[in-house]
Short mmCIF file of C-alpha atoms in Angstrom, two decimals:
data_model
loop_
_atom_site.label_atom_id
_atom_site.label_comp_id
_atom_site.label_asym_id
_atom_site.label_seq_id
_atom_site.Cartn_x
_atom_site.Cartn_y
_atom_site.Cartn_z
CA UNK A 1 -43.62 -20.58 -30.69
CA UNK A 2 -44.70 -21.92 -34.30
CA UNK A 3 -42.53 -18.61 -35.15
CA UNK A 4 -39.37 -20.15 -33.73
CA UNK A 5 -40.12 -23.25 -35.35
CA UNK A 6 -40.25 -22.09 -38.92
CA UNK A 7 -37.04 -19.90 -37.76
CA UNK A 8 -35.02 -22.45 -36.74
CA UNK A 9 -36.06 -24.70 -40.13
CA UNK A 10 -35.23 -21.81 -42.17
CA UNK A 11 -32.24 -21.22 -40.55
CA UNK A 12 -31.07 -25.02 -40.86
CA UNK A 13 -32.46 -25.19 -44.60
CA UNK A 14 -29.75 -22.12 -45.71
CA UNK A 15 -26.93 -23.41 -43.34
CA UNK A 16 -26.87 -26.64 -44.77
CA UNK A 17 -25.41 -27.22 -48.20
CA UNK A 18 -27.62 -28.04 -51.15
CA UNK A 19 -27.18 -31.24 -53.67
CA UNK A 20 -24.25 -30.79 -55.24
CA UNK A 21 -22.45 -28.43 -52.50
CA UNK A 22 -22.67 -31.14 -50.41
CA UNK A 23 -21.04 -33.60 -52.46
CA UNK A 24 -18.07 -31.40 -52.04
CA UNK A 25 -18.31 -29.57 -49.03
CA UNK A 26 -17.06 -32.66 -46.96
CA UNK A 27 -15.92 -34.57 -49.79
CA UNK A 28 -11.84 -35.47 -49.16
CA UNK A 29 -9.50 -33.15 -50.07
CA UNK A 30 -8.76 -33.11 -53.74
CA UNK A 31 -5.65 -35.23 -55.04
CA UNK A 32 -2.48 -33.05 -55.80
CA UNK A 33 -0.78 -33.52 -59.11
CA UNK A 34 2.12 -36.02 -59.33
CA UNK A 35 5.14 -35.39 -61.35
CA UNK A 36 6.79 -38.66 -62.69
CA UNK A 37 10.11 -38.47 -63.87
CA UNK A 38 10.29 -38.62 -68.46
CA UNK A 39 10.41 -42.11 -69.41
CA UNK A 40 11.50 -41.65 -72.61
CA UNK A 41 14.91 -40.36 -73.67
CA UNK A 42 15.42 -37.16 -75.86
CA UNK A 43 17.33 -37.59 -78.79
CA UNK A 44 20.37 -35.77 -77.03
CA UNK A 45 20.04 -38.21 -73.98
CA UNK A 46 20.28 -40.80 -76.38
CA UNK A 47 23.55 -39.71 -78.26
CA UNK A 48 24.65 -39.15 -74.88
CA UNK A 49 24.37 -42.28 -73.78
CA UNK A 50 25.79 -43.84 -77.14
CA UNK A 51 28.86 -41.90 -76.70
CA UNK A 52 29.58 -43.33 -73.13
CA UNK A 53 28.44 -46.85 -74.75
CA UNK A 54 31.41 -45.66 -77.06
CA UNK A 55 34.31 -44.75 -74.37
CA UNK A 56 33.69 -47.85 -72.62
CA UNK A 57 34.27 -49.87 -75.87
CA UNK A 58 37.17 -47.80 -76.66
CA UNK A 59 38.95 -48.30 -72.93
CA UNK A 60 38.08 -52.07 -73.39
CA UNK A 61 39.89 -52.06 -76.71
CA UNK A 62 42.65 -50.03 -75.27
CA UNK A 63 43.20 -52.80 -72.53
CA UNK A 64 43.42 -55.67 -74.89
CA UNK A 65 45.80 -53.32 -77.12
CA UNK A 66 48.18 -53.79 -73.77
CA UNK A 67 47.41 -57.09 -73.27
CA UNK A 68 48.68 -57.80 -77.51
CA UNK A 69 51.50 -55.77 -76.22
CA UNK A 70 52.10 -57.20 -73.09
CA UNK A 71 52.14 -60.88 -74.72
CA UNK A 72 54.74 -60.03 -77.49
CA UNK A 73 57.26 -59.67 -75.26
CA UNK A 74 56.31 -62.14 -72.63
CA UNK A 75 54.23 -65.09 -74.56
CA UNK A 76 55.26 -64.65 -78.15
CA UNK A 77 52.90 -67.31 -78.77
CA UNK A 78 50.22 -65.80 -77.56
CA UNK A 79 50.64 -62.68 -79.87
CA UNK A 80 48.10 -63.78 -82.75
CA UNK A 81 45.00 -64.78 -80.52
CA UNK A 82 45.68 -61.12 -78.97
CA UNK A 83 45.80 -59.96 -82.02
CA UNK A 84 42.31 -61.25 -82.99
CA UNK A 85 40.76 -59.93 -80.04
CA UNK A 86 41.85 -56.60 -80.85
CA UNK A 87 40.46 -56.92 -84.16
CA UNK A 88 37.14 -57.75 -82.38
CA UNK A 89 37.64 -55.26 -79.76
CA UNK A 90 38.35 -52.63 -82.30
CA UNK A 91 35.24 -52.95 -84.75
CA UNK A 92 33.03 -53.09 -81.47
CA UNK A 93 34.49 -49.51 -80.81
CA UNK A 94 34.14 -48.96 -84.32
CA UNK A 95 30.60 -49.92 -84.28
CA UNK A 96 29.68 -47.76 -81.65
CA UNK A 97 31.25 -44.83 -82.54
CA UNK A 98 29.28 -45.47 -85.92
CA UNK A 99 25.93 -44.93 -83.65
CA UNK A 100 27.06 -42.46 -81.85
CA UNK A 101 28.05 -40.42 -84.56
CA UNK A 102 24.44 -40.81 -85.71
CA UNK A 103 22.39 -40.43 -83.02
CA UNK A 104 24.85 -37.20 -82.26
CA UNK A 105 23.26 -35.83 -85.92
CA UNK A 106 19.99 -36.60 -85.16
CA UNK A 107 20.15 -34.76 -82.20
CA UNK A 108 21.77 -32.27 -84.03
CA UNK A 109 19.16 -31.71 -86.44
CA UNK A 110 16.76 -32.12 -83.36
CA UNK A 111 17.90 -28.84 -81.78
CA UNK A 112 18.48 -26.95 -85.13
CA UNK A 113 14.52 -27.48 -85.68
CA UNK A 114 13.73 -26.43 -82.82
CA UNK A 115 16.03 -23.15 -82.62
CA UNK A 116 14.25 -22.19 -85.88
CA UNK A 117 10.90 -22.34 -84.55
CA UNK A 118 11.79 -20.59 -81.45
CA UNK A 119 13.72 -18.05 -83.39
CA UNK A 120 10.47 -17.97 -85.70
CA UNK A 121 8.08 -17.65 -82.70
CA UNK A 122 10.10 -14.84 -80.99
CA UNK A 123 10.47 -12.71 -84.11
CA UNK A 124 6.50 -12.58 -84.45
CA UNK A 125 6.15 -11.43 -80.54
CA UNK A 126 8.96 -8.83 -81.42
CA UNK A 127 6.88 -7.64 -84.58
CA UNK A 128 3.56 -7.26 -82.09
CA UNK A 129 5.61 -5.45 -79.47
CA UNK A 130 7.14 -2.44 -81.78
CA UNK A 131 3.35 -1.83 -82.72
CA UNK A 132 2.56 -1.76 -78.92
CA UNK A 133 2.82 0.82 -76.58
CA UNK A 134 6.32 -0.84 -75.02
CA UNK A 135 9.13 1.54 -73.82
CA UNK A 136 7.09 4.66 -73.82
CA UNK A 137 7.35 7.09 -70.99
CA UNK A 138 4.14 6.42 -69.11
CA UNK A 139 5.53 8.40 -65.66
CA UNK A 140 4.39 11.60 -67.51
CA UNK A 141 1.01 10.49 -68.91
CA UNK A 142 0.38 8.80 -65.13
CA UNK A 143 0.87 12.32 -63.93
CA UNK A 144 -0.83 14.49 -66.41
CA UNK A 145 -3.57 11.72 -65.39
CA UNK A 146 -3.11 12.23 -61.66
CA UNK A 147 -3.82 15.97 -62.02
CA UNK A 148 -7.05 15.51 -64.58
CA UNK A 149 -8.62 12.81 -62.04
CA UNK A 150 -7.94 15.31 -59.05
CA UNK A 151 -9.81 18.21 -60.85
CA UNK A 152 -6.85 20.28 -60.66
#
């Protein structure tokens, strides 16, 4: 009986996990990784975003353009406060063009950097792979193999 006893201790001694086992062994699930979208724009997003800032200034100046147009003929007086707006209109488009254009280099410059370290990088695992082994003819050396290992 005593023999059972100390059986059945033993028994629930290795079955149950031990200090730090049994932190985790019914411990909740571990969290999974979440992926959040960037927050922060590259500098191609932003020269992409400058150049649409740029069409839409350059349709608005375009409308008042018909507008100036449109009152010459119809409100002659009209013609010189048209005239002004376009002006404004136009150096808006003007200005953003301007950024554009210079957010376009730095993004540029951006991607020229990093084609040069890539192209950089590359050429070094090129170098490492002519002194490997790569593109050999390993069917014959398996097989050569194959025979030595069978004793043949």
């Amino acid at each position: 009986m005593a023999f059972l006893g100390r059986f059945a201790s033993l028994c629930l001694i290795l079955a149950a996990p031990h200090k730090t086992q049994a932190l985790t062994a019914w411990a909740d699930p571990p969290k999974r990784t979440v992926i959040h979208k960037p927050n922060v724009d590259t500098p191609a997003q932003k020269a992409s975003k400058a150049m649409n800032t740029y069409m839409d200034a350059s349709k608005k100046r375009d409308g008042i353009w018909d507008q100036a147009v449109e009152s010459k003929e119809k409100a002659p007086a009209m013609y010189p406060s048209h005239l002004g707006k376009l002006v404004k209109a136009n150096d808006a488009a003007s200005e953003a063009l301007e950024k554009a254009t210079e957010l376009q280099g730095k993004a540029v410059d951006t991607v020229q950097k990093e084609l040069k370290d890539l192209t950089k990088k590359y050429e070094g695992k090129e170098k490492d792979l002519k002194g490997a082994r790569y593109g050999e003819d390993f069917k014959a050396e398996a097989a050569s193999l194959k025979l030595k290992m069978s004793g043949a």
